[in-house]
Amino acid sequence: DVKVTQSSRYLVKRTGEKVFLECVQDMDHENMFWYRQDPGLGLRLIYFSYDVKMKEKGDIPEGYSVSREKKERFSLILESASTNQTSMYLCASSPPQQGSYEQYFGPGTRLTVT
Amino acid sequence: TQLLEQSPQFLSIQEGENLTVYCNSSSVFSSLQWYRQEPGEGPVLLVTVVTGGEVKKLKRLTFQFGDARKDSSLHITAAQPGDTGLYLCANQPMTTDSWGKLQFGAGTQVVVTP
């Protein structure tokens, strides 16, 4: 059974803190993605990675960075958390471009920045 | 960037009723995916439609892809409380370097009450 896990389901941080969100997949997928999900806005792509140590900006990368040192792990970093980064963060993975582009999602991390 | 518009934003119905949700774009879809996101979980793929005019059935769910590949609908017959969730449509961008990226609509929140 395919599995994408995220390190925390709920997280509360203070403004200015450095925040790490971890994502691990056990499907040997090349592609990994980080989204944020806000009511009425759907899923917006922050960053994605198509290989180890490779990363590309998505639609809303400002205020975020990522790290992919191993194929199975993709980390999202908030260098200095701000209240407007309060959101649901979803990680996903997918195999190389073959056919359906199905993405497999983790359960999400609900981050609150106070 | 292709804009995916989903309607309605919210739908509340009684168990046993039928419902239809829509996904539209001003541009042609290369292919279209429907995901369902249950509370507290990440989205899960329901179906991918590729060919204009295509109809796919998944138990009580019927998915249609418009002839011009600019719109799609999801029809649920005799809805059950287990159908409650956020229904998202997603499209593969028509670029050569998409790396498996998807663009998501804002979703339709469906609530089915017993």
GROMACS .gro file of N, CA, C and O in nm, chain A residues 1-6 23-32 68 70-74 91-94 104-106:
model
  116
    1ASP      N    1   0.085  -0.118   0.000
    1ASP     CA    2   0.000   0.000   0.000
    1ASP      C    3   0.090   0.124   0.000
    1ASP      O    4   0.182   0.133   0.078
    2VAL      N    5   0.058   0.219  -0.090
    2VAL     CA    6   0.139   0.339  -0.102
    2VAL      C    7   0.123   0.425   0.022
    2VAL      O    8   0.018   0.429   0.084
    3LYS      N    9   0.231   0.495   0.056
    3LYS     CA   10   0.226   0.571   0.179
    3LYS      C   11   0.309   0.699   0.168
    3LYS      O   12   0.426   0.696   0.128
    4VAL      N   13   0.243   0.810   0.202
    4VAL     CA   14   0.312   0.937   0.219
    4VAL      C   15   0.284   0.982   0.361
    4VAL      O   16   0.166   0.995   0.399
    5THR      N   17   0.388   1.004   0.438
    5THR     CA   18   0.368   1.046   0.577
    5THR      C   19   0.426   1.186   0.598
    5THR      O   20   0.524   1.224   0.534
    6GLN      N   21   0.362   1.260   0.686
    6GLN     CA   22   0.408   1.393   0.723
    6GLN      C   23   0.435   1.394   0.872
    6GLN      O   24   0.362   1.331   0.949
   23CYS      N   25   0.836   1.534   0.504
   23CYS     CA   26   0.750   1.444   0.426
   23CYS      C   27   0.835   1.325   0.380
   23CYS      O   28   0.945   1.343   0.329
   24VAL      N   29   0.781   1.205   0.398
   24VAL     CA   30   0.850   1.083   0.356
   24VAL      C   31   0.754   0.997   0.275
   24VAL      O   32   0.640   0.978   0.315
   25GLN      N   33   0.804   0.945   0.161
   25GLN     CA   34   0.724   0.852   0.080
   25GLN      C   35   0.800   0.721   0.062
   25GLN      O   36   0.923   0.721   0.053
   26ASP      N   37   0.724   0.612   0.058
   26ASP     CA   38   0.788   0.480   0.050
   26ASP      C   39   0.764   0.414  -0.086
   26ASP      O   40   0.774   0.291  -0.097
   27MET      N   41   0.736   0.493  -0.189
   27MET     CA   42   0.700   0.437  -0.319
   27MET      C   43   0.812   0.453  -0.422
   27MET      O   44   0.791   0.426  -0.540
   28ASP      N   45   0.927   0.502  -0.378
   28ASP     CA   46   1.040   0.522  -0.469
   28ASP      C   47   1.006   0.620  -0.582
   28ASP      O   48   1.054   0.606  -0.696
   29HIS      N   49   0.921   0.718  -0.552
   29HIS     CA   50   0.880   0.816  -0.654
   29HIS      C   51   0.987   0.921  -0.673
   29HIS      O   52   1.050   0.967  -0.577
   30GLU      N   53   1.003   0.962  -0.801
   30GLU     CA   54   1.100   1.068  -0.831
   30GLU      C   55   1.047   1.206  -0.793
   30GLU      O   56   1.121   1.291  -0.747
   31ASN      N   57   0.919   1.230  -0.821
   31ASN     CA   58   0.862   1.364  -0.804
   31ASN      C   59   0.799   1.380  -0.667
   31ASN      O   60   0.725   1.294  -0.620
   32MET      N   61   0.827   1.494  -0.604
   32MET     CA   62   0.761   1.527  -0.477
   32MET      C   63   0.720   1.674  -0.479
   32MET      O   64   0.785   1.756  -0.544
   68ARG      N   65   1.592   1.839  -0.044
   68ARG     CA   66   1.573   1.699  -0.079
   68ARG      C   67   1.710   1.633  -0.090
   68ARG      O   68   1.771   1.629  -0.195
   70LYS      N   69   1.757   1.307   0.023
   70LYS     CA   70   1.733   1.166  -0.009
   70LYS      C   71   1.606   1.156  -0.092
   70LYS      O   72   1.516   1.239  -0.080
   71LYS      N   73   1.599   1.052  -0.173
   71LYS     CA   74   1.487   1.038  -0.265
   71LYS      C   75   1.353   1.032  -0.192
   71LYS      O   76   1.253   1.085  -0.239
   72GLU      N   77   1.350   0.969  -0.076
   72GLU     CA   78   1.223   0.947  -0.010
   72GLU      C   79   1.178   1.064   0.077
   72GLU      O   80   1.065   1.064   0.126
   73ARG      N   81   1.263   1.163   0.096
   73ARG     CA   82   1.231   1.269   0.194
   73ARG      C   83   1.238   1.408   0.129
   73ARG      O   84   1.335   1.442   0.061
   74PHE      N   85   1.133   1.486   0.154
   74PHE     CA   86   1.125   1.623   0.099
   74PHE      C   87   1.080   1.714   0.212
   74PHE      O   88   0.972   1.695   0.268
   91CYS      N   89   0.181   1.741   0.140
   91CYS     CA   90   0.291   1.687   0.062
   91CYS      C   91   0.236   1.580  -0.031
   91CYS      O   92   0.140   1.510   0.004
   92ALA      N   93   0.295   1.568  -0.150
   92ALA     CA   94   0.251   1.465  -0.244
   92ALA      C   95   0.372   1.411  -0.319
   92ALA      O   96   0.477   1.476  -0.327
   93SER      N   97   0.355   1.292  -0.374
   93SER     CA   98   0.459   1.235  -0.460
   93SER      C   99   0.395   1.172  -0.582
   93SER      O  100   0.275   1.141  -0.582
   94SER      N  101   0.474   1.156  -0.687
   94SER     CA  102   0.424   1.088  -0.807
   94SER      C  103   0.541   1.024  -0.880
   94SER      O  104   0.656   1.068  -0.868
  104TYR      N  105   0.004   1.118  -0.502
  104TYR     CA  106  -0.032   1.054  -0.377
  104TYR      C  107  -0.001   1.152  -0.264
  104TYR      O  108   0.111   1.201  -0.254
  105PHE      N  109  -0.102   1.176  -0.182
  105PHE     CA  110  -0.090   1.281  -0.081
  105PHE      C  111  -0.072   1.224   0.059
  105PHE      O  112  -0.126   1.118   0.093
  106GLY      N  113  -0.001   1.301   0.141
  106GLY     CA  114   0.001   1.275   0.284
  106GLY      C  115  -0.123   1.332   0.350
  106GLY      O  116  -0.204   1.398   0.284
   0.00000   0.00000   0.00000
